[in-house]
Short mmCIF file of C-alpha atoms and ligand atoms in Angstrom, two decimals:
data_model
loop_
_atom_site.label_atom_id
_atom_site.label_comp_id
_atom_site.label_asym_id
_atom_site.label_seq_id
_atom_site.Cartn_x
_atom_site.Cartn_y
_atom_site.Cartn_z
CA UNK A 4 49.89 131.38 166.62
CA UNK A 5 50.77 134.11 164.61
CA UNK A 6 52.90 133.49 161.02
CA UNK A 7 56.25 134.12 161.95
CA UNK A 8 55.96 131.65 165.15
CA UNK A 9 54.60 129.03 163.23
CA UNK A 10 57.33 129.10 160.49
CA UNK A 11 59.48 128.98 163.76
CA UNK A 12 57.81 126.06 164.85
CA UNK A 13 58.15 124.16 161.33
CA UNK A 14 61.91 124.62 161.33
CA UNK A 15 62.31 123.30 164.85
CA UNK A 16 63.56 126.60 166.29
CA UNK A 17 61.49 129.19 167.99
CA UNK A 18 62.38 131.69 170.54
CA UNK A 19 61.77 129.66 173.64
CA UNK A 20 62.92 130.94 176.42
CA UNK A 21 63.19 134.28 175.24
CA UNK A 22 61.40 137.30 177.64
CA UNK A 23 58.68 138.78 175.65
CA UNK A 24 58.50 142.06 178.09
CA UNK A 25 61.61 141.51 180.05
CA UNK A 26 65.39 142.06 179.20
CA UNK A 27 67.43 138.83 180.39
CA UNK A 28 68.15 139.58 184.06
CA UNK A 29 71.63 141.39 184.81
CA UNK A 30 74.72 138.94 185.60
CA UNK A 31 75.27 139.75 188.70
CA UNK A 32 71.20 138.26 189.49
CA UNK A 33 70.03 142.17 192.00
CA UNK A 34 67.51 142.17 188.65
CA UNK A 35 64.31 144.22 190.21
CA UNK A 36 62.61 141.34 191.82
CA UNK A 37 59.27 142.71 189.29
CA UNK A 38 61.55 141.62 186.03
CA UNK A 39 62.17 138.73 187.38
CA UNK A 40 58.46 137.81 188.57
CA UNK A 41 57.27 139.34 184.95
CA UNK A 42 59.09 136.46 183.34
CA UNK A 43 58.33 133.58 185.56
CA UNK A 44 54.62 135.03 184.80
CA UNK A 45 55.63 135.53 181.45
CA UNK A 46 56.92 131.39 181.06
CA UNK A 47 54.43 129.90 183.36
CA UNK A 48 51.24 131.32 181.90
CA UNK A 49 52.12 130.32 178.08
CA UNK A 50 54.65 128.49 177.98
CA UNK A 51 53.19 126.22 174.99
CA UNK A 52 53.38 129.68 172.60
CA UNK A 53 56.66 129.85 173.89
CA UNK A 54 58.28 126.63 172.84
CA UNK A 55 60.30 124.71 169.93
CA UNK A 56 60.79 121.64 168.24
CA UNK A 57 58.20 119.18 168.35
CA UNK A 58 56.60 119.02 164.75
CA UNK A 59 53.00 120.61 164.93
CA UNK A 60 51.38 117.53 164.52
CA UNK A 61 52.93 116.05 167.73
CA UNK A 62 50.71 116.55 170.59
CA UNK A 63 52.50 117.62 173.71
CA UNK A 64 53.15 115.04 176.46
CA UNK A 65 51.93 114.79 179.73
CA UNK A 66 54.37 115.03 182.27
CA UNK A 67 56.77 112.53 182.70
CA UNK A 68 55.15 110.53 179.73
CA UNK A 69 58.12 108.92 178.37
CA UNK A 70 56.46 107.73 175.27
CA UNK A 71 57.17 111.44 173.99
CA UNK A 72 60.96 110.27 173.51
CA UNK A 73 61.96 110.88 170.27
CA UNK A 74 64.47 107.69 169.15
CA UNK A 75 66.41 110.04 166.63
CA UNK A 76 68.15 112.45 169.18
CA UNK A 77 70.13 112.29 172.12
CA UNK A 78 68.48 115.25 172.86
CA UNK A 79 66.46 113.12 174.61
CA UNK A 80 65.86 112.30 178.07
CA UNK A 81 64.38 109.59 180.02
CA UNK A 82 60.90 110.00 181.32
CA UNK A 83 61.22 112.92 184.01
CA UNK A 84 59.09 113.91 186.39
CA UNK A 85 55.58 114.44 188.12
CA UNK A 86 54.69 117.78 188.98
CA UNK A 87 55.25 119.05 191.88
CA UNK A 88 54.82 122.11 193.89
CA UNK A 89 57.09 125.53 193.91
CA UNK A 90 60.66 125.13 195.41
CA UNK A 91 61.31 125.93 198.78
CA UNK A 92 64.13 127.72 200.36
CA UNK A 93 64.92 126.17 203.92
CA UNK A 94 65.65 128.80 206.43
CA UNK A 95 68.25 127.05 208.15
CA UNK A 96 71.91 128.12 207.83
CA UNK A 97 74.15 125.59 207.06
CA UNK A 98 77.99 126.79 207.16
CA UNK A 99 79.42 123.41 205.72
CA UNK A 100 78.55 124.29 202.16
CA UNK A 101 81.69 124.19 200.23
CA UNK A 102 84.36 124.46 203.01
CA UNK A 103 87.22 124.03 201.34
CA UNK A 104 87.02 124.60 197.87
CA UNK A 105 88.54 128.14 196.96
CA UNK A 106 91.30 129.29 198.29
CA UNK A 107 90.35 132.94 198.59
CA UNK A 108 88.82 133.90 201.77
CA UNK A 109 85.00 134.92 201.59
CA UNK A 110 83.98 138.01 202.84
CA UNK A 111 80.37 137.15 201.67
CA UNK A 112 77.58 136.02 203.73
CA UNK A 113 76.81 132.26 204.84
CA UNK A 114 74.98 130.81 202.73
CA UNK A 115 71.57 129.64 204.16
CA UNK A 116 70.65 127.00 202.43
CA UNK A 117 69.89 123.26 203.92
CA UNK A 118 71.37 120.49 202.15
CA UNK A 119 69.81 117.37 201.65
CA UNK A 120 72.16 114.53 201.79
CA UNK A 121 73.59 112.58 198.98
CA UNK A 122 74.99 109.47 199.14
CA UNK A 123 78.88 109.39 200.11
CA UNK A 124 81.53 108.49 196.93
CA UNK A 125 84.21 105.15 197.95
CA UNK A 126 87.51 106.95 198.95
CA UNK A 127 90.13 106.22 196.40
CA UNK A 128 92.56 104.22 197.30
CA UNK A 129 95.60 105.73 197.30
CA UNK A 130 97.77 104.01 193.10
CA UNK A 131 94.08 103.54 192.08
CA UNK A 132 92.77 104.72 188.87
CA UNK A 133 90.29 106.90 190.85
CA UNK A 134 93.03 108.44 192.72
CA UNK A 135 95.33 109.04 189.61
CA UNK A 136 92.58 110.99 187.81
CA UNK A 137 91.84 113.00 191.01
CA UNK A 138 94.91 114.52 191.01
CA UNK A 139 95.15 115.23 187.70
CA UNK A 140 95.14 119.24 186.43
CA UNK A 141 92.80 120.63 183.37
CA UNK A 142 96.11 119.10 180.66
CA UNK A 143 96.42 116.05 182.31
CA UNK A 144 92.42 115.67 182.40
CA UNK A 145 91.64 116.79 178.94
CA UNK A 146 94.27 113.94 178.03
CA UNK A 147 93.39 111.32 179.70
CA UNK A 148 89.94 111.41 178.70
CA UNK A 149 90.53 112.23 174.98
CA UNK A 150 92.65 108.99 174.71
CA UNK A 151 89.96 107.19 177.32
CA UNK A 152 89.60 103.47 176.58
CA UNK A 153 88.46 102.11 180.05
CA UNK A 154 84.58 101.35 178.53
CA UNK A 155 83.56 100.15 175.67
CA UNK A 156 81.80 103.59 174.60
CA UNK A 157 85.23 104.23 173.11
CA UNK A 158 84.59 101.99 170.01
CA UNK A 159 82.01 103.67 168.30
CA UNK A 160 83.00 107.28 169.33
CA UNK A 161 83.62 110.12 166.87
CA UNK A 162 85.26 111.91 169.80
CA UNK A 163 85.14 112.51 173.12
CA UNK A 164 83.22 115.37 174.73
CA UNK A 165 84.93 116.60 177.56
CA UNK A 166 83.00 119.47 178.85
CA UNK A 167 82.80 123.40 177.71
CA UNK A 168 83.18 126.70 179.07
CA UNK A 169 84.67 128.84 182.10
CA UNK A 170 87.11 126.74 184.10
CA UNK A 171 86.68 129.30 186.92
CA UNK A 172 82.84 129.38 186.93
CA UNK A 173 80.63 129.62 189.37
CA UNK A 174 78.40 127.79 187.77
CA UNK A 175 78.08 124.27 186.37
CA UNK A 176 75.84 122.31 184.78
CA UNK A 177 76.16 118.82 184.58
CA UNK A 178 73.82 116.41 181.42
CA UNK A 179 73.73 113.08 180.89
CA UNK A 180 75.63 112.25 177.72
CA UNK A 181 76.44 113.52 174.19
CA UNK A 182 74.62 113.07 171.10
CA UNK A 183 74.90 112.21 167.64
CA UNK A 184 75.54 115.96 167.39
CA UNK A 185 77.90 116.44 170.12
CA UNK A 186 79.47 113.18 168.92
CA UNK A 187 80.15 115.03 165.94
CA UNK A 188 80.93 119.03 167.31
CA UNK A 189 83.24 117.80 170.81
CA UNK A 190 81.06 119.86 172.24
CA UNK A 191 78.03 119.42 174.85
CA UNK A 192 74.46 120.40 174.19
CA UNK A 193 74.84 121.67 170.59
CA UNK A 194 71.85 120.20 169.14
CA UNK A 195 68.21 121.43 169.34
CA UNK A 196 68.54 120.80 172.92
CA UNK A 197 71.52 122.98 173.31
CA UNK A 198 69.86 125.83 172.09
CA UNK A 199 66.97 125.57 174.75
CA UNK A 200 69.42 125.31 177.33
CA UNK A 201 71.32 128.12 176.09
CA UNK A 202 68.21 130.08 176.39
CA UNK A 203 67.07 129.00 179.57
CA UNK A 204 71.10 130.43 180.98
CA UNK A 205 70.05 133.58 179.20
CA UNK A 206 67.24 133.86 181.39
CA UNK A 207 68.45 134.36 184.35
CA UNK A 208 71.82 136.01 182.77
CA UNK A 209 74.08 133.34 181.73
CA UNK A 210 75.71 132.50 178.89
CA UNK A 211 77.76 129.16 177.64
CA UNK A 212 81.29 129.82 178.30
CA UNK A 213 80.66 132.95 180.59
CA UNK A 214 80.71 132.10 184.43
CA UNK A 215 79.02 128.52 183.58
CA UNK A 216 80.76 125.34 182.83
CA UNK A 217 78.92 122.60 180.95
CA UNK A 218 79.68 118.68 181.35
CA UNK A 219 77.96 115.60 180.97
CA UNK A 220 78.24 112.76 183.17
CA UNK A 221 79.50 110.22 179.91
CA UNK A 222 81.95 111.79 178.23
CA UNK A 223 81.47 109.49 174.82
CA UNK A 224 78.23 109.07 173.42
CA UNK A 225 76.36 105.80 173.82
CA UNK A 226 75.47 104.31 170.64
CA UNK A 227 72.39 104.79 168.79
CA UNK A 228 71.60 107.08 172.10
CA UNK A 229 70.69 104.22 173.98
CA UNK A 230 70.78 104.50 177.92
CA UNK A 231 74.31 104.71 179.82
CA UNK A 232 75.48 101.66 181.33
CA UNK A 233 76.13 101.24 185.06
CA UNK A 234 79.59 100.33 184.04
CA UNK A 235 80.11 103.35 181.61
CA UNK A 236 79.19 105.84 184.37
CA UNK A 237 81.11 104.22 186.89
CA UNK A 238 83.96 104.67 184.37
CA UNK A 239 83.67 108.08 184.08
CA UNK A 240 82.59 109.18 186.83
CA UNK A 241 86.06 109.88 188.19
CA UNK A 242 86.42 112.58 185.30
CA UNK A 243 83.38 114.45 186.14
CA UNK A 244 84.02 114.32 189.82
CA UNK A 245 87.56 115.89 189.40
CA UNK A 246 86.15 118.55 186.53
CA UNK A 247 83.62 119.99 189.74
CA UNK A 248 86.66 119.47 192.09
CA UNK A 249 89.13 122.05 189.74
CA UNK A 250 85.93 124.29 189.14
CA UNK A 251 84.83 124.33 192.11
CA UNK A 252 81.52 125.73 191.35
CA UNK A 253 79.42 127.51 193.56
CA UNK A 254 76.22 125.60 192.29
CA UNK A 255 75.83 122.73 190.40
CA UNK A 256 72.40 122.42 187.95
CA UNK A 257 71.30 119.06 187.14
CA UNK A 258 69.75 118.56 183.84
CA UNK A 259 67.40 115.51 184.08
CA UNK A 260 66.77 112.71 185.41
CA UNK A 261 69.97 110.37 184.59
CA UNK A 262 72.30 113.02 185.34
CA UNK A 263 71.23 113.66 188.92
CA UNK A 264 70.36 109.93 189.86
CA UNK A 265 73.97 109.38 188.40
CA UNK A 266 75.65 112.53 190.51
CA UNK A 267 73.19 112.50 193.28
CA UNK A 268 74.07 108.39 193.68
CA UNK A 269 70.28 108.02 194.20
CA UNK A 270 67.28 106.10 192.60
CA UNK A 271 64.65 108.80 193.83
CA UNK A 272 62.47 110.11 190.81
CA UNK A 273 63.10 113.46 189.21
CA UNK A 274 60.02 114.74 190.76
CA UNK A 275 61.08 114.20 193.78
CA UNK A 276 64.73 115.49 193.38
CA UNK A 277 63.45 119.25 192.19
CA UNK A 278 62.59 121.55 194.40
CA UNK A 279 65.28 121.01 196.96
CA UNK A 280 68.85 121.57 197.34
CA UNK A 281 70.84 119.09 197.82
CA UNK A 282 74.91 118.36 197.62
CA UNK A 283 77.53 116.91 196.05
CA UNK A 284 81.37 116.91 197.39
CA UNK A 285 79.66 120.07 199.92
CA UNK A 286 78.63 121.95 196.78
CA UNK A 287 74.76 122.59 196.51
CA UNK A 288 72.90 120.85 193.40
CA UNK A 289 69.70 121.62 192.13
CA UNK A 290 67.99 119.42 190.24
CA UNK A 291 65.53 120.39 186.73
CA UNK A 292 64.28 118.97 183.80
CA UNK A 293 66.59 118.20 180.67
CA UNK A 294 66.13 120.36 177.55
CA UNK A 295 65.34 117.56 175.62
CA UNK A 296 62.59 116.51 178.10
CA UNK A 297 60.95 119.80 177.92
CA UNK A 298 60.88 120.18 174.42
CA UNK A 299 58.81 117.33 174.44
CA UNK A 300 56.81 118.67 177.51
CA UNK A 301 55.87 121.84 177.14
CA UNK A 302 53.98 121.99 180.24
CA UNK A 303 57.21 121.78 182.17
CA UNK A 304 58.95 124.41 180.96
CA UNK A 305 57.40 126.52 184.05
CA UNK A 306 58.86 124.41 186.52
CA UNK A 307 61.80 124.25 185.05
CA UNK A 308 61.73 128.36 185.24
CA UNK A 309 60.83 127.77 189.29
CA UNK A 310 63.96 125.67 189.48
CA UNK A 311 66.72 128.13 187.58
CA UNK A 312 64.46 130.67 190.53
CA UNK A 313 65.57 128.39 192.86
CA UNK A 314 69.28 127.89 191.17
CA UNK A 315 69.77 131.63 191.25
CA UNK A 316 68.40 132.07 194.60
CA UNK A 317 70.90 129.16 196.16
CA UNK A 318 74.06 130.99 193.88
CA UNK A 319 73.05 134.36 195.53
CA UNK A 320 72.91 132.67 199.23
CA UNK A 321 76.37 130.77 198.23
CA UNK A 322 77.92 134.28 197.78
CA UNK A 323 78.56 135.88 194.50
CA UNK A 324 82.60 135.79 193.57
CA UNK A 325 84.41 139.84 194.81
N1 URA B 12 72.06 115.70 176.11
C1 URA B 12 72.93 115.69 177.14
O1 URA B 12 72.60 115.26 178.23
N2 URA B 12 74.16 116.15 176.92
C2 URA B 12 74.57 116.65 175.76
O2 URA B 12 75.70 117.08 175.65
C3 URA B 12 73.63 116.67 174.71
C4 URA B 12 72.39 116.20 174.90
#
């Protein structure tokens, strides 16, 4: 490791996630498929050099040993996942992928992606709590969960954190909860974390607040960044279910395991969830690691690069907004 990357390393930052011989790819994702293939090469053959944030006498976890877990941080994730091999892209054609979410007509191609399954929401009854929040707009929203009392997570808060970035993205990503940081900031994934996800969206041409919305399944942080509650999500679920109904991504990414069990209403490992599309509300969701996770995993950070591959590839088959 040369000098500069092992100052880097001391201070917790580093240029993960940054190309060494390949501009980030182009927003509109028709990079030259050899860019593209010279920085999955580029990540998956050394991605250790590559990485942040442990200190340098940590050794790097296996995967999905949870033991890793720093206490300090939210920027920390449960244990994650087994590897497992490269996504696939089903052949199949499945028109029923987000039927009636924008109201402009699409002039694109079908999408041809198939979905797997996730388990169906309860219908809100009609005066319920659920239903009031679902037909709340952005104002309304933002209110209502700024002055949120419904779980006990509103004690101990500094603030809520409602979510970040384009309204009209095509694009979300959806954590688990905020940190001691985001506590602070009102603002998802601003911590160590935050910075490896913001590279990882520069990879394949993103940027916070440009075509991507971020949100976290809790909207308050859980104290002393213990694990959410069944109780707390099930409070709060309604808000991130009508955020993704008034953005109406194209593609929802899942960052780690809580966060898609939570969305994905299923109790299937991480592991298991990557590597496939699957929906929520008719929207397609793929699953990867959370930042946290992989800064404590080095290893992973190359299938976490398949699965932004597969991410891009399922946006491009969605159809790219005129
Ligand atoms: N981890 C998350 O899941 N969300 C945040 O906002 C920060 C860290």
């Amino acid at each position: 490791m040369n000098r500069r990357a092992r100052f880097l390393e001391v201070l917790g930052v580093s240029e993960e996630w940054v190309p060494r011989h390949a501009p980030a790819l182009p927003q509109d994702r028709t990079a030259e498929p050899d860019v593209a293939a010279d920085l999955a090469a580029d990540v998956a053959a050394e991605p250790v050099a590559a990485a942040v944030a442990a200190p340098p006498e940590a050794p790097a976890a296996a995967a999905g040993d949870a033991a890793m877990a720093p206490p300090s941080v939210r920027d920390r994730a449960g244990p994650e996942a087994a590897p497992r091999p490269p996504a696939e892209i089903h052949p199949e054609i499945r028109p029923e992928i987000r039927p009636e979410a924008r109201t402009e007509p699409r002039t694109e191609a079908p999408p041809a992606l198939a979905l797997a399954p996730a388990q169906p929401a309860m219908p809100a009854s009609a005066g319920s709590r659920e239903a009031v929040i679902a037909g709340l707009d952005w104002a309304g929203l933002e209110a209502r969960v700024s002055g949120c009392t419904d779980c006990g997570l509103c004690d101990r808060r500094t603030q809520t954190v409602f979510g970040v970035g384009d309204r009209q993205a095509e694009w979300m990503l959806v954590g688990e909860a905020p940190g001691e940081n985001e506590d602070k900031q009102g603002e998802p994934f601003v911590g160590v974390a935050g910075k490896l996800l913001d590279n990882m969206l520069a990879a394949v041409g993103l940027a916070r607040g440009r075509n991507v919305f971020i949100a976290n399944v809790l909207k308050c942080r859980p104290p002393g960044n213990r694990n959410p509650e069944p109780d707390e999500v099930a409070q709060c679920e309604p808000y991130l279910r009508r955020q993704i109904a008034l953005v109406q991504p194209r593609l929802i990414v899942v960052l780690g395991r809580f966060a898609a069990q939570s969305l994905l209403r299923t109790t299937t490992p991480i592991g298991k969830l990557r590597g496939s599309v699957h929906s929520y509300e008719g929207i397609p969701v793929v699953v990867t690691y959370h930042p946290a996770y992989l800064l404590r995993t080095l290893s992973d950070k190359a299938r976490a690069w398949e699965d932004l591959c597969l991410a891009r590839e399922v946006h491009a088959r969605a159809g790219a907004k005129a």
